[in-house]
Short mmCIF file of C-alpha atoms and ligand atoms in Angstrom, two decimals:
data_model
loop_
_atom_site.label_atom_id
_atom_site.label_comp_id
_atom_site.label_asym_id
_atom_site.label_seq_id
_atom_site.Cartn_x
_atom_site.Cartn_y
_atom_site.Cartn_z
CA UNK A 2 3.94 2.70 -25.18
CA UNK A 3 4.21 2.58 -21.29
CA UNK A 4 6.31 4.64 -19.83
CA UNK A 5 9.67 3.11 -17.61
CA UNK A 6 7.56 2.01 -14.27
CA UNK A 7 7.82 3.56 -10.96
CA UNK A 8 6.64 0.39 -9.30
CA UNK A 9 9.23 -2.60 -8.80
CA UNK A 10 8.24 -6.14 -8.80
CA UNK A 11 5.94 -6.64 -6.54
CA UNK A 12 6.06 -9.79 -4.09
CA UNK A 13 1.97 -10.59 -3.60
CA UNK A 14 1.17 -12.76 -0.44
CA UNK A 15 -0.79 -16.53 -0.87
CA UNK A 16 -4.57 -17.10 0.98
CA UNK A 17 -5.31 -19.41 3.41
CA UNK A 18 -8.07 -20.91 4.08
CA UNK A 19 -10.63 -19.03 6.32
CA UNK A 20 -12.37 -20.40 9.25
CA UNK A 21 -15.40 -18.88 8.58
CA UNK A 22 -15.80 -19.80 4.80
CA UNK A 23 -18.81 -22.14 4.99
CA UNK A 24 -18.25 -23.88 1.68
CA UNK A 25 -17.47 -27.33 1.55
CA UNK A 26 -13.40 -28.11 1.91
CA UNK A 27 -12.89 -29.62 -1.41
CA UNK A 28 -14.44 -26.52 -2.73
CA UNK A 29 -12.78 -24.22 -0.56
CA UNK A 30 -9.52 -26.01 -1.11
CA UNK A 31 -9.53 -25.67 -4.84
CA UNK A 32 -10.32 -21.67 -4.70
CA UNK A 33 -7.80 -21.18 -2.47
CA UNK A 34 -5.24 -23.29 -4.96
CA UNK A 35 -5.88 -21.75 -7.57
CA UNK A 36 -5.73 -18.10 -5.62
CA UNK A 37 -2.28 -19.42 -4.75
CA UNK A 38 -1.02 -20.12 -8.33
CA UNK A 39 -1.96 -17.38 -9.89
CA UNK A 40 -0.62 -15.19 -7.47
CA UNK A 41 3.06 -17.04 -7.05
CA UNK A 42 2.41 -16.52 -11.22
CA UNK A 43 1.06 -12.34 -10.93
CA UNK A 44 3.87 -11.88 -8.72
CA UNK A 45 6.85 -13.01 -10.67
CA UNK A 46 7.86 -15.63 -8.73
CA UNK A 47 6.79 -18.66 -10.75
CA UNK A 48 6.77 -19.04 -14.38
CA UNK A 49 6.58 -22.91 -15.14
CA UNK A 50 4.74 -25.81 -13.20
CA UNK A 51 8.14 -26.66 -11.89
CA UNK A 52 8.46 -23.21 -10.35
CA UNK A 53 4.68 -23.64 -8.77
CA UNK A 54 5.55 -26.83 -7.42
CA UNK A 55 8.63 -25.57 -5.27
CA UNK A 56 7.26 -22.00 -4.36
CA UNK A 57 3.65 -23.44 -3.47
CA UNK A 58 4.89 -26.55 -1.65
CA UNK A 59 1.99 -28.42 -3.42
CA UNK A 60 2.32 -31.71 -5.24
CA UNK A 61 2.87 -31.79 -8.53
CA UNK A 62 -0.65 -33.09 -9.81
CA UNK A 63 -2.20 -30.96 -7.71
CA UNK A 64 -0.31 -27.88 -9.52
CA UNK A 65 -0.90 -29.46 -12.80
CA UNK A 66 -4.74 -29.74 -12.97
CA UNK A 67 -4.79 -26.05 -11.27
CA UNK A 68 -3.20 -24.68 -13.86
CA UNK A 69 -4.88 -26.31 -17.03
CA UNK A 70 -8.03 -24.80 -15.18
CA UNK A 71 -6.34 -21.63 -15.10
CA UNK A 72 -5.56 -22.10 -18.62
CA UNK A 73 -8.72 -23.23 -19.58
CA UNK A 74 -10.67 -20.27 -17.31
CA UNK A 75 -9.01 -17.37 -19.16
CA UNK A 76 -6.83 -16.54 -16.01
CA UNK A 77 -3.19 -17.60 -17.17
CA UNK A 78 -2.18 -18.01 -20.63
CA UNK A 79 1.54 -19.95 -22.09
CA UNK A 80 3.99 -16.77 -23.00
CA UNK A 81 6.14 -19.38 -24.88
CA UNK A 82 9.17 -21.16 -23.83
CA UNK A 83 11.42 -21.14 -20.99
CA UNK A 84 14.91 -23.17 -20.95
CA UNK A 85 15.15 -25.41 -18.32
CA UNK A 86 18.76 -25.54 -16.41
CA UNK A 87 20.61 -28.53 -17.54
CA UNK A 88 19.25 -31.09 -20.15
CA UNK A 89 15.67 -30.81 -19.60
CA UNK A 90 13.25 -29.93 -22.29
CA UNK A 91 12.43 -26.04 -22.39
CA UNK A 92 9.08 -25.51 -19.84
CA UNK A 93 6.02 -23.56 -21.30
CA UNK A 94 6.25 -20.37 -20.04
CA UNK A 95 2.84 -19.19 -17.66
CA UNK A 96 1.92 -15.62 -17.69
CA UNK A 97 -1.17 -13.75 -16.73
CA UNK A 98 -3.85 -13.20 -19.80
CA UNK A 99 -3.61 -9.40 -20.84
CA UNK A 100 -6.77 -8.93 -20.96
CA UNK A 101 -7.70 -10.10 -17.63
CA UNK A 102 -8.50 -6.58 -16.27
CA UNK A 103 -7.45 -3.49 -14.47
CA UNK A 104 -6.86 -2.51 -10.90
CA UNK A 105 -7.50 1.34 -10.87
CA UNK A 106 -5.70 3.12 -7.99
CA UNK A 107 -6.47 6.33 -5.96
CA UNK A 108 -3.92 7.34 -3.70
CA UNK A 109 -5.05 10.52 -1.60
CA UNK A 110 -2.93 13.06 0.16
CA UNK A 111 -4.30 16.08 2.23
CA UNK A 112 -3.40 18.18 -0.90
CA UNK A 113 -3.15 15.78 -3.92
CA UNK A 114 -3.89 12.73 -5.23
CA UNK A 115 -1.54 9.81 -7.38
CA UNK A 116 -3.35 8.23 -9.73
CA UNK A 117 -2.73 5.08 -11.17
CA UNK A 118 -4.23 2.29 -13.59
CA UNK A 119 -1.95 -1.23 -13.42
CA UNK A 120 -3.04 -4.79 -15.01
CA UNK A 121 -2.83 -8.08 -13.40
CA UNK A 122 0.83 -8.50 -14.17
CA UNK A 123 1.55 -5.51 -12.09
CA UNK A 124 2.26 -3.54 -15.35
CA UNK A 125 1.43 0.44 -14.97
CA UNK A 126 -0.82 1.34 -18.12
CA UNK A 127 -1.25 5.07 -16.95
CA UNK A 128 -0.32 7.40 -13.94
CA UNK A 129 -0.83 10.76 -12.91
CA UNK A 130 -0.83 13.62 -9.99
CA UNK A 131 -4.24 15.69 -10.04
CA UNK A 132 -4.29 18.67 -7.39
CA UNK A 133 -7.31 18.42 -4.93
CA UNK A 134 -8.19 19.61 -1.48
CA UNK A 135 -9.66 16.82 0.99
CA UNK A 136 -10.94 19.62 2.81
CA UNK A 137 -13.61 19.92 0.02
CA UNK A 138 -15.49 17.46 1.49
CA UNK A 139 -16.35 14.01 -0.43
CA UNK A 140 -18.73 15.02 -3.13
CA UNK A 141 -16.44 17.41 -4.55
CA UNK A 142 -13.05 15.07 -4.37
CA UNK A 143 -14.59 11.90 -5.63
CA UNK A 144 -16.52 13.90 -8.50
CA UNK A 145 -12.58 14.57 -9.64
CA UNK A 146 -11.44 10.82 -8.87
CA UNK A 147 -13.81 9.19 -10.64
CA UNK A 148 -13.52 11.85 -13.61
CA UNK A 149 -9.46 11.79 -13.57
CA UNK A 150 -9.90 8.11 -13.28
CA UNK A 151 -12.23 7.58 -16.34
CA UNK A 152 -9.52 9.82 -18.51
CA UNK A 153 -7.03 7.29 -17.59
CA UNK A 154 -8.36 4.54 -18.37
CA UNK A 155 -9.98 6.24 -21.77
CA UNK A 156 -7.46 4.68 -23.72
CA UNK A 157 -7.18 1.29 -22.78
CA UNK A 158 -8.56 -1.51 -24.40
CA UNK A 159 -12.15 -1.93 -23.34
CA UNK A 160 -12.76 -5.37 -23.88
CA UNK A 161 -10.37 -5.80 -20.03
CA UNK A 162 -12.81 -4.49 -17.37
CA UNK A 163 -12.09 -2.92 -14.19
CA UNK A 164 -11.69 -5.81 -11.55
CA UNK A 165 -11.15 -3.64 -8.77
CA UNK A 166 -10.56 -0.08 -7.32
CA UNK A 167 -8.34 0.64 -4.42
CA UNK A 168 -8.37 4.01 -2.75
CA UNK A 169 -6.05 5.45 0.08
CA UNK A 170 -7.48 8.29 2.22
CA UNK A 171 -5.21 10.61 4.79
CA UNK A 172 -6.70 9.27 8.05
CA UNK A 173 -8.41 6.54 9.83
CA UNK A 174 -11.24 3.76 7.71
CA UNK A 175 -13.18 0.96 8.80
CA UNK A 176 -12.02 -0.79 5.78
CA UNK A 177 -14.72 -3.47 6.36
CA UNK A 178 -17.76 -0.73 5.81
CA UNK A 179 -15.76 1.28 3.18
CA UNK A 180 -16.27 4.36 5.30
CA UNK A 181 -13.62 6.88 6.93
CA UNK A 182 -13.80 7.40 10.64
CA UNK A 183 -13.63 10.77 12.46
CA UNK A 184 -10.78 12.05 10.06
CA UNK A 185 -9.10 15.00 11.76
CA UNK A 186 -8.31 16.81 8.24
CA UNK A 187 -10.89 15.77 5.98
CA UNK A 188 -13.77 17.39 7.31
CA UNK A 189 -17.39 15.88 5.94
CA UNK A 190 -16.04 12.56 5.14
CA UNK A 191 -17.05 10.92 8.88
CA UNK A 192 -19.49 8.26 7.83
CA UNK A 193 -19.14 8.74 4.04
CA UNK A 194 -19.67 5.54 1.74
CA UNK A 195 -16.51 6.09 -0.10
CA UNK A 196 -16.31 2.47 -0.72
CA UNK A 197 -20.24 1.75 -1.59
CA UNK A 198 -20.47 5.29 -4.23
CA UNK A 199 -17.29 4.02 -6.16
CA UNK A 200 -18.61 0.53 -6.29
CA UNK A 201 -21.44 1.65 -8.45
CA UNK A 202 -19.46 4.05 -10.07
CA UNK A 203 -17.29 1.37 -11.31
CA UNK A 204 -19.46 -1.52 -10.99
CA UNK A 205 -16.32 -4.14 -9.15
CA UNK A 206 -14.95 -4.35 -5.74
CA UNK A 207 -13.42 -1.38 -4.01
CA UNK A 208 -11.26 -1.58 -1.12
CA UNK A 209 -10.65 1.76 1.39
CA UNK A 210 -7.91 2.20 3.35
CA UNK A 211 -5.79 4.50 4.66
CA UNK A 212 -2.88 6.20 3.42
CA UNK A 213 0.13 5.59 5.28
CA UNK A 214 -1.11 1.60 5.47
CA UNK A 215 -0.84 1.39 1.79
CA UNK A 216 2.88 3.05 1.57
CA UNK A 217 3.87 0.77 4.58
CA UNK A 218 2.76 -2.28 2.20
CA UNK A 219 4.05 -1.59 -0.67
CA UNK A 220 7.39 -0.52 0.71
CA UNK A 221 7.70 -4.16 2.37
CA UNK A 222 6.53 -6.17 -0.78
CA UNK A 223 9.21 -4.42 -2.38
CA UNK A 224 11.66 -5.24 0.16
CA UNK A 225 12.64 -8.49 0.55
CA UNK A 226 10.59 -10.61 2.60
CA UNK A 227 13.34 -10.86 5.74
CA UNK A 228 12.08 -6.51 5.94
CA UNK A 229 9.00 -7.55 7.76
CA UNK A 230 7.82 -6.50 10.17
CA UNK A 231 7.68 -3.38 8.71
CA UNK A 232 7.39 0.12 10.66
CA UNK A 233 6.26 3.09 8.21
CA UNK A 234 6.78 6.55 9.68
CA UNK A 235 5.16 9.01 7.14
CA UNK A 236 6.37 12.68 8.19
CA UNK A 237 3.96 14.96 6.31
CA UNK A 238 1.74 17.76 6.25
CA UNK A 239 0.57 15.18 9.48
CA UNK A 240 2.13 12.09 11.32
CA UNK A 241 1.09 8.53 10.30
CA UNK A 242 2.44 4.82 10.92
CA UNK A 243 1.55 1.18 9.08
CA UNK A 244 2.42 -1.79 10.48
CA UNK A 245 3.31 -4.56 8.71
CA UNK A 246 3.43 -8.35 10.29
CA UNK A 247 6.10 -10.72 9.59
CA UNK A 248 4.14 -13.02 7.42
CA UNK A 249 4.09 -9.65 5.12
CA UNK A 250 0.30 -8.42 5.60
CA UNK A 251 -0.92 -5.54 7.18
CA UNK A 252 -1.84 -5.04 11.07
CA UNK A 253 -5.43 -3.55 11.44
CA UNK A 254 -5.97 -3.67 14.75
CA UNK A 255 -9.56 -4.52 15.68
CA UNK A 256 -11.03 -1.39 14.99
CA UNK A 257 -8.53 -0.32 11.99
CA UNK A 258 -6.77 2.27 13.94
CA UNK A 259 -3.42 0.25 14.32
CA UNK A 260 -0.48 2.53 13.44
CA UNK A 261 -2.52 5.85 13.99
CA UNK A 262 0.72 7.22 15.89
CA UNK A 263 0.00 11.04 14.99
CA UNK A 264 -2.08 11.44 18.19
CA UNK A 265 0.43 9.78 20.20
CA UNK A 266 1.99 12.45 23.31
CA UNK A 267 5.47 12.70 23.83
CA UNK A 268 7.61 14.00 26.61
CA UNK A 269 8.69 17.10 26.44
CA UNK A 270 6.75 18.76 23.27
CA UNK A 271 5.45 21.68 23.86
CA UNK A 272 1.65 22.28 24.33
CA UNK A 273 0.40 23.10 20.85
CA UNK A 274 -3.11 22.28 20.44
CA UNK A 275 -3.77 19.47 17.72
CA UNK A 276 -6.35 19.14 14.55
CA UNK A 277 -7.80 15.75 16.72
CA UNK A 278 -8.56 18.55 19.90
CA UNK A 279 -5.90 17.17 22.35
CA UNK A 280 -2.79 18.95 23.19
CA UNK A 281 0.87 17.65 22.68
CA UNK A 282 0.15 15.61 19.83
CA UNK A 283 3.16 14.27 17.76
CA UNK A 284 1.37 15.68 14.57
CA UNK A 285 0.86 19.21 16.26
CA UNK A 286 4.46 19.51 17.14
CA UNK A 287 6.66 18.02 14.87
CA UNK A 288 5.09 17.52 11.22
CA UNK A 289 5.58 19.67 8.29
CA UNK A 290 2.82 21.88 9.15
CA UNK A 291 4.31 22.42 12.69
CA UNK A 292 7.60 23.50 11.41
CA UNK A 293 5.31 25.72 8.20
CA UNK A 294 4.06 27.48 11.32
CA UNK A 295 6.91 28.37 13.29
CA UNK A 296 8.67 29.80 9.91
CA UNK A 297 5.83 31.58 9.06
CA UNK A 298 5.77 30.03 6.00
CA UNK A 299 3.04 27.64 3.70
CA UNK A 300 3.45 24.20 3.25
CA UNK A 301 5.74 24.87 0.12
CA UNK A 302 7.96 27.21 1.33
CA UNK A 303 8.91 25.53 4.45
CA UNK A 304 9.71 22.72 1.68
CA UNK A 305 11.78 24.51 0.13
CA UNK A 306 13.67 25.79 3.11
CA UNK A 307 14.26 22.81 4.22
CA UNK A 308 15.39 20.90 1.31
CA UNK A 309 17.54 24.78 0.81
CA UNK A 310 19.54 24.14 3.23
CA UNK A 311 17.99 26.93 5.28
CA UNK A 312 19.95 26.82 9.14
CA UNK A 313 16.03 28.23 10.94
CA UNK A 314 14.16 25.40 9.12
CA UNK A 315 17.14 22.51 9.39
CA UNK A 316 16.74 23.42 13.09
CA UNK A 317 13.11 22.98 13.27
CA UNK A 318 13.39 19.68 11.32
CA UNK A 319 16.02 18.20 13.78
CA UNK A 320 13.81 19.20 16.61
CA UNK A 321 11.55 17.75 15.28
CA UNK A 322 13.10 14.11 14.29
CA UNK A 323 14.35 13.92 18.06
CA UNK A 324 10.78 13.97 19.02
CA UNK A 325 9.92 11.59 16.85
CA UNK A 326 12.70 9.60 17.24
CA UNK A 327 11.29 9.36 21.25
CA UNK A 328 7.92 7.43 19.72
CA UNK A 329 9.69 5.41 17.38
CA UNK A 330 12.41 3.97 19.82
CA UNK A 331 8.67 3.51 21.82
CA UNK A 332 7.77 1.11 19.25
CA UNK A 333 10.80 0.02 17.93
CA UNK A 334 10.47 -1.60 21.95
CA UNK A 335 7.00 -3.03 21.79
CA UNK A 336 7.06 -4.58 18.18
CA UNK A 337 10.43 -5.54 17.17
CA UNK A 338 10.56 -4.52 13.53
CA UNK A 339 12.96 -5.92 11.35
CA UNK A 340 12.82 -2.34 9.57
CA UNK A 341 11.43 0.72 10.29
CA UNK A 342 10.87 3.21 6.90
CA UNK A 343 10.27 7.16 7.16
CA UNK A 344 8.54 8.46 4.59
CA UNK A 345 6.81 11.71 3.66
CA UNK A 346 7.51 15.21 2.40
CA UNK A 347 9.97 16.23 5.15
CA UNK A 348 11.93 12.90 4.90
CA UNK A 349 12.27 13.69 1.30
CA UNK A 350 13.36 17.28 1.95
CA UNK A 351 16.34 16.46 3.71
CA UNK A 352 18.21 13.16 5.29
CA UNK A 353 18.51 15.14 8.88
CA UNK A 354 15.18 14.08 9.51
CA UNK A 355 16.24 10.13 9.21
CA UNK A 356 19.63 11.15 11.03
CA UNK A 357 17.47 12.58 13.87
CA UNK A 358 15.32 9.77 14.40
CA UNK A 359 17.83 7.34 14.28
CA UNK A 360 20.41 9.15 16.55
CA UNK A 361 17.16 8.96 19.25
CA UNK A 362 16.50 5.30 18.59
CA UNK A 363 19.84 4.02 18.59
CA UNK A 364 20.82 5.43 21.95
CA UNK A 365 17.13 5.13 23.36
CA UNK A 366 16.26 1.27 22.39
CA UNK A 367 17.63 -1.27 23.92
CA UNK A 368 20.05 -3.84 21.82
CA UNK A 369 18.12 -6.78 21.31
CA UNK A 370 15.44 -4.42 19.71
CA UNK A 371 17.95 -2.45 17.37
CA UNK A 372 20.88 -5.47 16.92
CA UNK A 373 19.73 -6.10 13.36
CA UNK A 374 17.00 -3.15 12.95
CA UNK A 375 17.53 -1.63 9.29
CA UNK A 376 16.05 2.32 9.58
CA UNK A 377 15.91 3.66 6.33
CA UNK A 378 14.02 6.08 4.13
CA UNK A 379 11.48 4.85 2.19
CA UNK A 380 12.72 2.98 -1.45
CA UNK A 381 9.81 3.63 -3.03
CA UNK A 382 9.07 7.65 -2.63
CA UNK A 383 5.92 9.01 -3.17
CA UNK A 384 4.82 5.89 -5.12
CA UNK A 385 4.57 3.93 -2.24
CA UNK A 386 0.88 4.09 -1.78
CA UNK A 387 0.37 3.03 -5.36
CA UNK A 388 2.63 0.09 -5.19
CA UNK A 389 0.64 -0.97 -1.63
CA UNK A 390 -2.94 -0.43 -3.76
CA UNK A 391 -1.98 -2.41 -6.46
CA UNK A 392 -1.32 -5.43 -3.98
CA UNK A 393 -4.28 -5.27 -2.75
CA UNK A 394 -6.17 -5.07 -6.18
CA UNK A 395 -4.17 -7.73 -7.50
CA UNK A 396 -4.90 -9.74 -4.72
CA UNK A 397 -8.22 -8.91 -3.78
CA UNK A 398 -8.70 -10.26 -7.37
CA UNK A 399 -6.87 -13.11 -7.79
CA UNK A 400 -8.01 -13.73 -4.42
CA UNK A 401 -10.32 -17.38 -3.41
CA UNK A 402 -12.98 -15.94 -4.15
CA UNK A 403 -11.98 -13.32 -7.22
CA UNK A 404 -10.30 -16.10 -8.98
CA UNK A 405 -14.20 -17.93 -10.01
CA UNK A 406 -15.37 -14.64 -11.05
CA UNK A 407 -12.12 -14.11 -13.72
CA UNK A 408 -12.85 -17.65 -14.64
CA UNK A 409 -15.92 -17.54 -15.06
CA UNK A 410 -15.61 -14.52 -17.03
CA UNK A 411 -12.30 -15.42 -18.90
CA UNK A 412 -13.09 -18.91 -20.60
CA UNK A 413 -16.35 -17.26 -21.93
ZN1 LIG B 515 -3.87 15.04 17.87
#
């Protein structure tokens, strides 16, 4: 059956209401309920009515008619009992239906691609790594995706649709439009409806965003929730950083480019010209494609140097995590993370990178900023951008407005 998961437990966040919804409040305010239960529910968290009632904070017959219409609505389903502590009666035991659908999961690297099909429970049906080149251009990459994607989810039970598709590109998305913007590395894709093709490929919502944002979230909702705010520092073939707030959601910025640190200067790096045009750039100086080209090696080798033990490359790598180290103490200022995470293919080549970077930080930052700072590599490896899509399938639908649809769809 499925194989032992990759993914933890997954903590999901719970709505609130939005200012701009234009429904009426009692309407709004049961959506958003009933978002909340079944989350608190898909996440693990709660598994009785007792449970909802202390992890929602809502009273007790408010809980209780949300989840007989959850019940009723094909979203939840009793999983048996549950003992009670003490001499209560056992509690029925709440669970997400099977059958409620699929999130299917696209996780994009400049070289490769994770993919991934997980239910509503946050269980992993299938997984896989399929080789592609962004540099192809979109036609050519999604024509694989949607392919690859289809294979996976061959064998599944058909009668559980697809409820939503998350995909995670290597560089910058206006995740509102579904469309990268001005990627440096994946030439042809400026403009492109990523989101809009697979949404009539797969006929549900798709969400687009980019890469490094997805590791940063999944890393924090597997963390506990005193890890956020969240830093991720992904030291790859480029340089990328997600930011995660302290109520545990992701910082967009207000054009989407919050976290982009790859284009970011730093003192003293020497003037090598950078992918984006500029000269300087972090990404240009200090990633694993700057230290491939000063060995003289590809991509792989240099990997394989480094993780070797090879003195040349080791060198390179430290150089390289003390210039890094310079932006992150930079930011590790401004936004007072509770934990900043390095990820990527050089951070999982060899700890001096993480030794580098914090050596820099810890004598650069000031001690208010770094008293309780945790800097870490990344828990969750190169399944970090999975986890992070997942959330935001599961949550896009079991979301205020998702929820009606599964409803509607479930009880029928
Ligand atoms: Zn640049």
């Amino acid at each position: 059956m499925l194989e032992p998961s990759p993914l933890p437990s997954l903590r999901l966040s719970v709505p609130v209401l939005s200012a701009r919804s234009t429904r009426t409040d009692a309407a709004a305010n049961r959506a958003v309920t009933l978002s909340t239960l079944a989350r608190l529910v898909a996440s693990g968290t709660a598994a009785s009515k007792a449970d909802l009632v202390h992890a929602a904070g809502l009273a007790r017959t408010t809980v209780s008619t949300g989840v007989d219409e959850l019940l009723s609505g094909g979203v939840l389903r009793l999983d048996g009992l549950r003992p009670t502590p003490g001499r209560g009666r056992p509690a029925d035991r709440l669970a997400l239906r099977p059958d409620g659908g699929y999130v299917l999961i696209a996780d994009l690297g400049a070289h490769g691609a994770y993919l991934a099909v997980v239910d509503l429970s946050q269980r992993l049906h299938a997984h896989t790594h399929v080789t592609i080149d962004v540099s192809d251009g979109p036609d050519r990459v999604l024509d694989t995706i949607e392919a690859r994607l289809d294979e996976l989810r061959a064998p599944l039970p058909t009668i559980a649709p697809v409820r939503a598709v998350v995909i995670g590109v290597p560089g910058p998305v206006d995740g509102v439009r579904g469309v990268p913007v001005r990627p440096p590395i994946m030439p042809g894709w400026h403009e492109y409806p990523v989101a809009a093709r697979l949404r009539r490929s797969f006929d549900c919502p798709v969400l687009l965003e980019n890469d490094v944002n997805l590791r940063a979230l999944g890393e924090a909702r597997a963390l506990p929730a005193d890890q956020a705010p969240l830093l991720f520092v992904k030291v790859g073939t480029g340089i990328g950083g997600g930011l995660i707030t302290r109520t545990g959601v992701l910082h967009h910025g207000a054009d989407g480019a919050a976290g982009d640190i790859g284009h970011v200067r730093v003192r003293g790096a020497p003037d090598v010209r950078c992918v984006c045009g500029n000269v300087g750039c972090i990404e240009a100086v200090a990633s694993a494609a700057a230290i491939a080209r000063r060995l003289g090696t590809s991509l792989d080798q240099a990997r394989t140097l480094v993780s070797g033990g090879d003195a040349t490359a080791l060198g390179l790598v430290r150089e390289a995590a003390g210039l890094i180290g310079e932006v992150v103490a930079t930011l590790v200022h401004f936004y007072n993370p509770a934990r900043v995470t390095i990820g990527g293919s050089v951070a999982a080549a060899s700890d001096e990178l993480l030794a580098g970077i914090r050596a820099v930080v810890y004598q650069r930052a000031l001690p208010l900023a770094t008293r309780n700072l945790v800097l870490a590599n990344s828990v969750l490896g190169e399944y970090a951008g999975v986890a992070g899509a997942a959330v935001l399938g599961i949550e896009q639908t079991l979301s205020p407005e998702g929820i009606e649809a599964l409803a509607a769809t479930g009880s029928s």
